mmCIF file of C-alpha atoms and ligand atoms in Angstrom:
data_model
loop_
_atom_site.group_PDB
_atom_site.id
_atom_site.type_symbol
_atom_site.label_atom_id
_atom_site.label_comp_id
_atom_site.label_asym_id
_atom_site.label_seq_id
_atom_site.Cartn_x
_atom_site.Cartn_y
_atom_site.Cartn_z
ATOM 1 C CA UNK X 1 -13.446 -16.518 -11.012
ATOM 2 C CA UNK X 2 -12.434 -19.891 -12.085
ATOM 3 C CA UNK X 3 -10.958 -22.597 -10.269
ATOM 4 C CA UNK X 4 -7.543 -22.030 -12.964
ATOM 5 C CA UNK X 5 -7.395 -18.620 -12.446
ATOM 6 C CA UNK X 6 -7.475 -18.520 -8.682
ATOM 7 C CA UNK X 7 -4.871 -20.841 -8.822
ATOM 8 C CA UNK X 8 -2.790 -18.680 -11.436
ATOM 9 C CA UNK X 9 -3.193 -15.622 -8.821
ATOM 10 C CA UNK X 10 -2.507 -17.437 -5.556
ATOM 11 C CA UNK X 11 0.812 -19.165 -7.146
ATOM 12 C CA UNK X 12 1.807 -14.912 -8.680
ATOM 13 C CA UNK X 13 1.250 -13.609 -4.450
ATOM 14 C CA UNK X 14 3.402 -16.644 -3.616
ATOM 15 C CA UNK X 15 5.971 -15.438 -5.572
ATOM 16 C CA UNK X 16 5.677 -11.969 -4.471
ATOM 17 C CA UNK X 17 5.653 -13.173 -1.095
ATOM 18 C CA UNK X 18 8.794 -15.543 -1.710
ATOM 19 C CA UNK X 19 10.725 -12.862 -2.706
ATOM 20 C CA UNK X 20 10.410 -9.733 -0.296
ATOM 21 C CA UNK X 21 10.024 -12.884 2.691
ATOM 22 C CA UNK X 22 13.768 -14.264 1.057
ATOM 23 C CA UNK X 23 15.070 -10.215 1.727
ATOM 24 C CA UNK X 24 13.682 -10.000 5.042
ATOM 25 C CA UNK X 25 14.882 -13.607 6.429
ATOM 26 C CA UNK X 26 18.596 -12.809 5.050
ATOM 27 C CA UNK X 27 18.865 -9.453 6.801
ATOM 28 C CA UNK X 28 18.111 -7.080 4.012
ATOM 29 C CA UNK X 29 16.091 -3.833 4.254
ATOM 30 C CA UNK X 30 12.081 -3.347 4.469
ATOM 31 C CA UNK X 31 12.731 -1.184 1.461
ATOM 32 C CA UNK X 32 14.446 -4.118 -0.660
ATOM 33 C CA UNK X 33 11.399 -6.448 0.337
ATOM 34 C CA UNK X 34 8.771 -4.114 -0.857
ATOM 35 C CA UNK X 35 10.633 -3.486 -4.109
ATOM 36 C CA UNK X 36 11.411 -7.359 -4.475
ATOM 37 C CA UNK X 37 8.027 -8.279 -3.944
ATOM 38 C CA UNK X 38 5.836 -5.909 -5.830
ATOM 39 C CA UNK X 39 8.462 -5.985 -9.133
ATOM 40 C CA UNK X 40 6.871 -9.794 -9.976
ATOM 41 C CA UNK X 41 3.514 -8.362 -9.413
ATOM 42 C CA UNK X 42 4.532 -5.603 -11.755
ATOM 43 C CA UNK X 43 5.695 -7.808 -14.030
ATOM 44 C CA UNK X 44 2.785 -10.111 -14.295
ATOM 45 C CA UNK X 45 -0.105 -9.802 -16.752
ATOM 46 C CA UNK X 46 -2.645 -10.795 -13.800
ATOM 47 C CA UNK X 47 -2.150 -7.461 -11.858
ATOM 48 C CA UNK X 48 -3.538 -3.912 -12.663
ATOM 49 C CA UNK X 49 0.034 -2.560 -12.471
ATOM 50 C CA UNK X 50 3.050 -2.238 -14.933
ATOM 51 C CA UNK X 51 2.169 -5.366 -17.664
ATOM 52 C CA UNK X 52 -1.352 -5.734 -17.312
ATOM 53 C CA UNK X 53 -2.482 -2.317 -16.824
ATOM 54 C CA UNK X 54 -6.115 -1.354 -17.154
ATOM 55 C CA UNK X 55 -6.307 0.935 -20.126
ATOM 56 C CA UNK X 56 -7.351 4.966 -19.969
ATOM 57 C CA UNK X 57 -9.918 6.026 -21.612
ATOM 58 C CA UNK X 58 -7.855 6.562 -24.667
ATOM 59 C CA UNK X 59 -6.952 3.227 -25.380
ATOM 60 C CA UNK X 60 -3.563 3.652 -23.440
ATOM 61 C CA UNK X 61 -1.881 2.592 -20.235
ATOM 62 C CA UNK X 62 -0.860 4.878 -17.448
ATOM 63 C CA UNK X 63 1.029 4.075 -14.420
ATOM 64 C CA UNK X 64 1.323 5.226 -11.047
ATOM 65 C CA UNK X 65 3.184 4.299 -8.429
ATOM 66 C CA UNK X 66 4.895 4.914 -5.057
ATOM 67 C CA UNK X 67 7.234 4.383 -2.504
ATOM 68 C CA UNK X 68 7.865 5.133 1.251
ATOM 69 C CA UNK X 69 10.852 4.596 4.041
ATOM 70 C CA UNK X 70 10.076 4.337 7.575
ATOM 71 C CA UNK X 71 12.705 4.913 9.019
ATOM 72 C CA UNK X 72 13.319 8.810 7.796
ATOM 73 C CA UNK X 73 10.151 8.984 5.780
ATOM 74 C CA UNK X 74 11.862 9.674 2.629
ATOM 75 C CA UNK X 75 9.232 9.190 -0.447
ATOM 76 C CA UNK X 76 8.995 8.943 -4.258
ATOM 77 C CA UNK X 77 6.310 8.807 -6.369
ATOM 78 C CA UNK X 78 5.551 8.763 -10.488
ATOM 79 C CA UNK X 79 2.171 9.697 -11.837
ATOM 80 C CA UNK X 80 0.896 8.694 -15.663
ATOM 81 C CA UNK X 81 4.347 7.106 -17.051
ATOM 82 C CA UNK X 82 3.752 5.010 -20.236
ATOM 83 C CA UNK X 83 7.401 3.719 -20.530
ATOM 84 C CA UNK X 84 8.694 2.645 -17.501
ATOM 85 C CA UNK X 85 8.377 -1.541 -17.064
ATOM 86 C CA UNK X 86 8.671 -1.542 -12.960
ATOM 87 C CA UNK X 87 7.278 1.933 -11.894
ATOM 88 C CA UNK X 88 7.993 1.169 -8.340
ATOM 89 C CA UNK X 89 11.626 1.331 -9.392
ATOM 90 C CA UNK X 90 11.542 4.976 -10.677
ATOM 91 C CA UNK X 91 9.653 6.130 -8.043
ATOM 92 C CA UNK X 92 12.329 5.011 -5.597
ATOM 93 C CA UNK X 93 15.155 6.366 -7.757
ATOM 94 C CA UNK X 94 13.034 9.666 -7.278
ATOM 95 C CA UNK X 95 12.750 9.493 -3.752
ATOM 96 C CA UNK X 96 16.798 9.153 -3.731
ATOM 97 C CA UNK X 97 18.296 10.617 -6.610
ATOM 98 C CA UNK X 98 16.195 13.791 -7.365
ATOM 99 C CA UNK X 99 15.022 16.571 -4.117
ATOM 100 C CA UNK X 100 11.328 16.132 -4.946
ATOM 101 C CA UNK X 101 8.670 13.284 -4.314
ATOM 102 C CA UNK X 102 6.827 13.666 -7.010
ATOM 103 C CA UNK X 103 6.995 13.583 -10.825
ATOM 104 C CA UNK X 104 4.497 13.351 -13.781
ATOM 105 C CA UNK X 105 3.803 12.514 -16.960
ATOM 106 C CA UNK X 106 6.319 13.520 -19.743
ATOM 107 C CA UNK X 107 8.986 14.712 -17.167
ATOM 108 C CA UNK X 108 8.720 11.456 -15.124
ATOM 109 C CA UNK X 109 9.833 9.803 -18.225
ATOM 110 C CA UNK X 110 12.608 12.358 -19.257
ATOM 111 C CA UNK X 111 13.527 11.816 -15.343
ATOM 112 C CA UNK X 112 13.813 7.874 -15.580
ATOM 113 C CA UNK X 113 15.695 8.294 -19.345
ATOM 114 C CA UNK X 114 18.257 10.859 -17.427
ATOM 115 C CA UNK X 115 18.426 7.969 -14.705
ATOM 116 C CA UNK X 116 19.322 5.322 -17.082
ATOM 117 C CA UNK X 117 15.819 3.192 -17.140
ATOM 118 C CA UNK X 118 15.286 1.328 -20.395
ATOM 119 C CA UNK X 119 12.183 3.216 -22.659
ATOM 120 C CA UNK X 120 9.528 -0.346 -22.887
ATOM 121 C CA UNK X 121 7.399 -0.388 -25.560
ATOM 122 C CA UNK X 122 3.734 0.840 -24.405
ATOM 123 C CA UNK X 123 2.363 -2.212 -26.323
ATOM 124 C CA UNK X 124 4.389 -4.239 -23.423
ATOM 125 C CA UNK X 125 1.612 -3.289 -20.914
ATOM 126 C CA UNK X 126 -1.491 -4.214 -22.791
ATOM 127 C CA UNK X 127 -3.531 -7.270 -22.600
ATOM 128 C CA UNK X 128 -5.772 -8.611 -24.148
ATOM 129 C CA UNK X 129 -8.324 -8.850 -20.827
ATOM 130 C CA UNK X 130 -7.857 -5.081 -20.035
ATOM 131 C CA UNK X 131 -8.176 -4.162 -23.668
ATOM 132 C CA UNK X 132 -11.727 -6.259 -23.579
ATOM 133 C CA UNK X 133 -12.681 -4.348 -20.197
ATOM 134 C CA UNK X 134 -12.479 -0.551 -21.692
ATOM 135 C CA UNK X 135 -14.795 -2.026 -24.709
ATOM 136 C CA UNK X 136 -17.097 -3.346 -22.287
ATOM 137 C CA UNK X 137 -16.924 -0.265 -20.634
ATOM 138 C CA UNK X 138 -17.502 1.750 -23.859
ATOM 139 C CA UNK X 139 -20.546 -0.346 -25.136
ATOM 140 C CA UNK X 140 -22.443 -0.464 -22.182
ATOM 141 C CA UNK X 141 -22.532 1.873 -19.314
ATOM 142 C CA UNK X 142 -20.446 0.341 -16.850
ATOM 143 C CA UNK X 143 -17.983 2.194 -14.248
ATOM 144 C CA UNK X 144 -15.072 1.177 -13.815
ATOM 145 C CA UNK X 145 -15.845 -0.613 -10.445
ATOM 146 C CA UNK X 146 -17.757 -3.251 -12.846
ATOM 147 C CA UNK X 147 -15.163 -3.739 -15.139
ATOM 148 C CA UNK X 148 -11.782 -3.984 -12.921
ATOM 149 C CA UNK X 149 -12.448 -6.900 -11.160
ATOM 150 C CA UNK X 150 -12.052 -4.689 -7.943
ATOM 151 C CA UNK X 151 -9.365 -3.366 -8.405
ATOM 152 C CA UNK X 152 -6.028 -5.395 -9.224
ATOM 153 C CA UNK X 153 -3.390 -2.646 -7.872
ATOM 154 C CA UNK X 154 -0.275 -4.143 -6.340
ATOM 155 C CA UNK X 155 1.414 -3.142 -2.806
ATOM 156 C CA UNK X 156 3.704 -4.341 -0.246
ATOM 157 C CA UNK X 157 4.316 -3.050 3.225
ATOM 158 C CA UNK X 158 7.124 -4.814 5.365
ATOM 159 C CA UNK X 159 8.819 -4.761 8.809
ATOM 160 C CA UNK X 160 12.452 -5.749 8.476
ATOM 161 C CA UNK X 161 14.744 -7.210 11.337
ATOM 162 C CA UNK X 162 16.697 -3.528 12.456
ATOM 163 C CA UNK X 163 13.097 -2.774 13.014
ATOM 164 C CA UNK X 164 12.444 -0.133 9.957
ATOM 165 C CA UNK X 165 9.190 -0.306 7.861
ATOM 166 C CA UNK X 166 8.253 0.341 4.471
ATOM 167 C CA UNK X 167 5.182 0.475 1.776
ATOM 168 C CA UNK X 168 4.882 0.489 -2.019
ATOM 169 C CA UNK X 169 2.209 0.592 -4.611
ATOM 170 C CA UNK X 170 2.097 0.394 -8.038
ATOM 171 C CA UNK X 171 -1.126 0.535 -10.140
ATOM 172 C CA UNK X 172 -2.709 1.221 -13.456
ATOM 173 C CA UNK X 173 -5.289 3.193 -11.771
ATOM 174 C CA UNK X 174 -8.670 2.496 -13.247
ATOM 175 C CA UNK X 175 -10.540 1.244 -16.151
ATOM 176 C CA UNK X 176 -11.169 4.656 -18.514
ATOM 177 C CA UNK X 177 -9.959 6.869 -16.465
ATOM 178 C CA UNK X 178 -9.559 10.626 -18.892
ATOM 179 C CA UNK X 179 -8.141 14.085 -18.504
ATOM 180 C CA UNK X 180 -4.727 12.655 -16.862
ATOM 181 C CA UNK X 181 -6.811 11.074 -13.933
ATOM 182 C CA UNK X 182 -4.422 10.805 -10.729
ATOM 183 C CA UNK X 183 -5.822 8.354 -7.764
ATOM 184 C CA UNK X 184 -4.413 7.595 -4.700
ATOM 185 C CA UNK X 185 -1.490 4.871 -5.227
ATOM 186 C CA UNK X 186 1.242 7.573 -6.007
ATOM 187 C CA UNK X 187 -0.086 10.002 -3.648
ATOM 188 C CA UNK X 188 1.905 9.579 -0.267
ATOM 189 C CA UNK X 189 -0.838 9.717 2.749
ATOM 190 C CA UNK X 190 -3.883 8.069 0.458
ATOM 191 C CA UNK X 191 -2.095 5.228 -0.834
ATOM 192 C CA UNK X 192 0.761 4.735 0.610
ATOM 193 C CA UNK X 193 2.543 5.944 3.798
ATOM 194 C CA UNK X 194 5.255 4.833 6.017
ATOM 195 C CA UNK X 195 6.283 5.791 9.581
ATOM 196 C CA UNK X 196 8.600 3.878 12.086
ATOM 197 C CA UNK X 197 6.865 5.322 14.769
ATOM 198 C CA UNK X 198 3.564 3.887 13.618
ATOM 199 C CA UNK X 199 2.957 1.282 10.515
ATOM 200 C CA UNK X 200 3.299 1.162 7.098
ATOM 201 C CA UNK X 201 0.272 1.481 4.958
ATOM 202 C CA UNK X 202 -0.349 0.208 1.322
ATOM 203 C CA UNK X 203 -3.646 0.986 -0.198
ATOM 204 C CA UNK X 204 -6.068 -0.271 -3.109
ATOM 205 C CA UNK X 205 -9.544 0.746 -4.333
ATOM 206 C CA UNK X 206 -11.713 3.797 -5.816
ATOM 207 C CA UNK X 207 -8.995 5.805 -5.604
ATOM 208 C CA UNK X 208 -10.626 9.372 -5.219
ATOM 209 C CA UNK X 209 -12.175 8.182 -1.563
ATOM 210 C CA UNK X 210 -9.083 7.133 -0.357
ATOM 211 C CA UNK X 211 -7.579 10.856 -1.371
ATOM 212 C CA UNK X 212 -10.354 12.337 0.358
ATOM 213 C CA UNK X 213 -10.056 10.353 3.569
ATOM 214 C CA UNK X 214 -5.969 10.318 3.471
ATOM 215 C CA UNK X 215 -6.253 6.884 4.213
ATOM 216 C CA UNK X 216 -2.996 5.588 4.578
ATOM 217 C CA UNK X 217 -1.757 8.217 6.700
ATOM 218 C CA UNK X 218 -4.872 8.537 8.643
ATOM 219 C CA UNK X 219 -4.440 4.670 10.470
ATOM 220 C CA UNK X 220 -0.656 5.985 10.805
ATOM 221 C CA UNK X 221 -1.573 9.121 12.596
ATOM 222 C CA UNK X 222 -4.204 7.276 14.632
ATOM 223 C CA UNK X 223 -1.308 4.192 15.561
ATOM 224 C CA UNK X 224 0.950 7.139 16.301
ATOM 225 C CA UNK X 225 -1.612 9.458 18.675
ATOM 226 C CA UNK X 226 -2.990 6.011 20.405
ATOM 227 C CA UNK X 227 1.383 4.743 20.764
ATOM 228 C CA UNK X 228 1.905 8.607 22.299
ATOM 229 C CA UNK X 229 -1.124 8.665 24.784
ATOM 230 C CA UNK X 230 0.345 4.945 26.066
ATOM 231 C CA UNK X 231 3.998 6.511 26.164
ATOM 232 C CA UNK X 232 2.433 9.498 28.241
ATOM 233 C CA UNK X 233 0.724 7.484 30.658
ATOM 234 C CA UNK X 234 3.589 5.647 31.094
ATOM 235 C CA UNK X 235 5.640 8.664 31.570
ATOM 236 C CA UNK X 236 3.478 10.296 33.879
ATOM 237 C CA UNK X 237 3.524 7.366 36.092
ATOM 238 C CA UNK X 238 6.921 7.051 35.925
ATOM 239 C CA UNK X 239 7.662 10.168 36.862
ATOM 240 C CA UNK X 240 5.205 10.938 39.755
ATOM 241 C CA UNK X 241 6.626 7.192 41.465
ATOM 242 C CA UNK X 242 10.035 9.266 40.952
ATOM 243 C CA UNK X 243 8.719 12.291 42.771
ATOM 244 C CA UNK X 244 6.861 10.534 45.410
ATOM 245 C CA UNK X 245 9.970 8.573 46.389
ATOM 246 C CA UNK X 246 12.177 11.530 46.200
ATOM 247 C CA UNK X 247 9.743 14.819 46.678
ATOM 248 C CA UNK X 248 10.714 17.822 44.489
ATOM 249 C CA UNK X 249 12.984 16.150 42.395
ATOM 250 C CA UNK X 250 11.139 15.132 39.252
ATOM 251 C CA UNK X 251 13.162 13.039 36.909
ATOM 252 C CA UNK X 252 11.486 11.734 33.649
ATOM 253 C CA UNK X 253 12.001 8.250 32.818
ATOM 254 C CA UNK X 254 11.457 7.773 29.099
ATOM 255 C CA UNK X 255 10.038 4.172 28.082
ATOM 256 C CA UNK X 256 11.098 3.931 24.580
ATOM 257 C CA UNK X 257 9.724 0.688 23.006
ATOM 258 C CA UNK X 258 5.816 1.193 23.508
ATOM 259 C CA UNK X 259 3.839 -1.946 22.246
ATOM 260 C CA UNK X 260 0.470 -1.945 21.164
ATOM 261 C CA UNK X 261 -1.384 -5.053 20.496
ATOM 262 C CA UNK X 262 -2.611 -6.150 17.291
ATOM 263 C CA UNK X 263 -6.364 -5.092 17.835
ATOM 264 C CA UNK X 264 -5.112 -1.589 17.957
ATOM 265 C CA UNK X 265 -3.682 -2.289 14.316
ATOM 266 C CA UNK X 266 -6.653 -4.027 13.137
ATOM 267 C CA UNK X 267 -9.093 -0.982 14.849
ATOM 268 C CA UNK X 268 -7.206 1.203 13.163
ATOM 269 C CA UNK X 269 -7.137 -0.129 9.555
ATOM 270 C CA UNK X 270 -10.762 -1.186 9.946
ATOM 271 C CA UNK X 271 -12.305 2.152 11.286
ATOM 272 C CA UNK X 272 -10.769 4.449 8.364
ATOM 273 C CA UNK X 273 -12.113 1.556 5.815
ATOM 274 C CA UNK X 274 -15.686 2.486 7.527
ATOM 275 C CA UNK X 275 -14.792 5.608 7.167
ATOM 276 C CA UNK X 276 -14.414 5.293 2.995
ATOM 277 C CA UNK X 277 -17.364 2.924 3.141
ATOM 278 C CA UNK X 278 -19.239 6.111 4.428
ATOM 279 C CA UNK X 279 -18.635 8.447 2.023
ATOM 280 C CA UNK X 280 -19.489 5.608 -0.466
ATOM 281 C CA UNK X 281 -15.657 4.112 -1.485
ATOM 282 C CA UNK X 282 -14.930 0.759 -1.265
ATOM 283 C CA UNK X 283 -11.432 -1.306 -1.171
ATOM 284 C CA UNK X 284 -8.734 -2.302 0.743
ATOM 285 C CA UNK X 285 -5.403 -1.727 3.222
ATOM 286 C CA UNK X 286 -2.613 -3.651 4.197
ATOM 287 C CA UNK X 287 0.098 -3.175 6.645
ATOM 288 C CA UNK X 288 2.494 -4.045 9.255
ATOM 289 C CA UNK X 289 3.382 -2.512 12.446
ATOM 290 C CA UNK X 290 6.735 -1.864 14.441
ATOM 291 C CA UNK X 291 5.183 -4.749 16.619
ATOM 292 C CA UNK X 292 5.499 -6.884 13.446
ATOM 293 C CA UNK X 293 1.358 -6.840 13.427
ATOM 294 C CA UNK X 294 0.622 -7.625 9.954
ATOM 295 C CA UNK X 295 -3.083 -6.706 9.584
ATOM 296 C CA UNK X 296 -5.805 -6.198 6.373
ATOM 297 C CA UNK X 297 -9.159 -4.615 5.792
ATOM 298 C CA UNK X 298 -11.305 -4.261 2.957
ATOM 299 C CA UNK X 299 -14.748 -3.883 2.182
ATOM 300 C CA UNK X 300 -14.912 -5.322 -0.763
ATOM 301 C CA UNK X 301 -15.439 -9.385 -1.572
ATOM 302 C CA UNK X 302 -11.974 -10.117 -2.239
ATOM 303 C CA UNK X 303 -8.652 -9.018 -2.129
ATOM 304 C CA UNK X 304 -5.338 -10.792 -3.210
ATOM 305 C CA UNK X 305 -3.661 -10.725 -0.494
ATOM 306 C CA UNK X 306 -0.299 -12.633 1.234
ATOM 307 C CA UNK X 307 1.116 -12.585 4.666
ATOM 308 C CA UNK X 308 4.656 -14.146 5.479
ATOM 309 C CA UNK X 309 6.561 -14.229 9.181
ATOM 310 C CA UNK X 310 9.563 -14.721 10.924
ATOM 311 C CA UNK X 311 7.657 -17.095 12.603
ATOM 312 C CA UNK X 312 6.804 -18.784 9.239
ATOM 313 C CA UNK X 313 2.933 -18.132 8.647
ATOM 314 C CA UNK X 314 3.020 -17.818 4.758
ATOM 315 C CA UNK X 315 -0.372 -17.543 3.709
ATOM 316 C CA UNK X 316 -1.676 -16.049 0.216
ATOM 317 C CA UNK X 317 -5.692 -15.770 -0.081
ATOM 318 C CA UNK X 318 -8.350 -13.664 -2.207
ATOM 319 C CA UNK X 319 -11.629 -13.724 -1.049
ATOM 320 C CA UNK X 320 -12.924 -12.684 2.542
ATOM 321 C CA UNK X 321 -13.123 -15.432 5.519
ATOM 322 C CA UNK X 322 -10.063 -17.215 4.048
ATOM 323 C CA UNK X 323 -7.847 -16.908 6.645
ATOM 324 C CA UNK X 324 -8.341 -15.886 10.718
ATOM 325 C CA UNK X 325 -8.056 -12.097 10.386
ATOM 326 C CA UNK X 326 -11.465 -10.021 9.437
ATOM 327 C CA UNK X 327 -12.356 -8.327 6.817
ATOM 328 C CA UNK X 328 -14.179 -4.919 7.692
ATOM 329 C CA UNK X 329 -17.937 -5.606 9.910
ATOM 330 C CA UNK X 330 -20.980 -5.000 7.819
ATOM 331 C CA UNK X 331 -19.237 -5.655 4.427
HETATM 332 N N1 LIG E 401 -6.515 2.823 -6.171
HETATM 333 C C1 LIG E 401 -6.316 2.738 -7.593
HETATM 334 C C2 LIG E 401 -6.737 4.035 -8.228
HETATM 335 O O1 LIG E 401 -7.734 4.594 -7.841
HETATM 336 C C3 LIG E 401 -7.081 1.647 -8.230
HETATM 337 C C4 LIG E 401 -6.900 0.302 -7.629
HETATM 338 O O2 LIG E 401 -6.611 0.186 -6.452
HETATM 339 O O3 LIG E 401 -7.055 -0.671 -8.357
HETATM 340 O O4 LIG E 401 -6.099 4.452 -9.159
#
């Protein structure tokens, strides 16, 4: 990567961080930030997601993309839509305006038409760059790890101040991908999950490892069990002080707000990234806990990333060792 194009892709995640960190600060939802901040990345030629789309196989450009509330776990997702200019934004107008989560293809589109999105041109998603990277791909025999520049899909995850979460991601999935190829990104548990109760979860990378593993609701369930067991304990102790003081009379004093520490977040994320590594996937996670724990891991060399706070850290990096939290041990 050049000097002038890291520079072009730090200043795109500042703006993507600007604007969901502008919806948090005044009081808006998680939801709002996620949407706010991944529509720019959408939006941007520089991202494998809405303009700048890697291209299928057959020359065209096929988007996924999903969505995810915290707070009831409502979800929405769109699968292989050539039309629509901010998938993110269809996929939450199916999570509330339609009774499913999940739409494809042609029906996605006649969905979005119904819902009043504008039909875009497919020739607004290509670029010249991904065009380049399916002829590379064609001409010599190259996956599409070689050609994607690892990987390019866009996410958000976010913690707002009533304390609900969120997670988005939007992608063009990858480089030649045929037969109506469906990774993880619009898939709700691989690529993207939400859960007040745990974290929210935005995934990128080789998409069919991170179906296989479930990753983003596997670090949820784990954040969940390990939040639980603490609650239990807690409980237990609780209750048998209650007993002792006052024998056979048990009352059960619930503790409600449950706090785990960041490593718990950052074990969490960084053991189910082994866990692709193992089966041979590479990539990447963010996400942010009800703590406000905002926490990455990827196995791969780089991976656009930003991080903004109530506490103002506002930090944008790409390659590993930039900033104080790890990438995965051993990659
Ligand atoms: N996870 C995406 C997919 O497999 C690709 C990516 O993250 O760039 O479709």
């Amino acid at each position: 990567m050049t000097p002038e194009k890291e520079a072009e892709y730090e200043a795109a995640l500042q703006v993507a961080l600007d604007a969901g960190a502008k919806v948090l600060a005044e009081g808006g939802s998680a939801m709002d930030a996620i949407k706010a901040a991944i529509i720019p990345m959408e939006d941007s030629a520089l991202f494998n997601a809405g303009k700048g789309a890697v291209f299928t196989w057959d020359g065209t450009n096929e988007l996924d993309s999903s969505i995810m509330d915290g707070r009831d776990r409502s979800a929405g997702a769109v699968a292989g839509v050539k039309t629509v200019k901010n998938p993110i934004l269809l996929a939450d107008t199916v999570r509330t305006q339609s009774e499913h989560v999940m739409l494809m293809g042609a029906g996605a589109e006649a969905f979005a038409a119904e819902k009043g999105f504008a039909v875009t041109p497919p020739e607004y998603f290509a670029t010249p760059a991904r065009r380049e990277a399916l002829e590379r791909m064609k001409a010599e025999p190259l996956s599409a790890l070689d050609v994607d520049h690892k990987f390019g899909t866009v996410g958000a995850v976010a913690l707002d101040q009533n304390g609900n979460l969120a997670a988005g991601t939007s992608t063009g999935g990858m480089t030649g991908k045929r037969w109506g190829r469906v990774g993880d990104a619009p898939v709700i548990g691989a690529g993207t999950y939400a859960d007040n109760r745990a974290c929210a979860v935005s995934a990128t990378g080789w998409g069919e490892y991170f179906l296989r593993v479930g990753v983003a609701h596997e670090i949820c369930a784990r954040l969940r069990m390990e939040r639980e067991e603490k609650r239990g304990a807690i409980e237990w102790e609780a209750s048998r002080a209650v007993n002792e003081a006052n024998p056979g009379n048990i009352t059960y004093t619930h503790v409600r707000s449950i706090n785990l520490p960041s490593q718990s977040a950052q074990d969490a994320a960084d053991d189910v990234m082994d866990d692709v590594a193992s089966l041979g996937g590479d990539g990447g996670v963010i996400l942010v806990t009800p703590e406000g724990h905002a926490i990455f891991s990827f196995n791969t060399s780089g991976m656009y990333r930003g991080r903004a706070t109530s506490e103002g850290v506002r930090e944008v990096a790409i390659f590993g060792g930039e900033d104080q939290a790890s990438a995965t041990p051993d990659h």
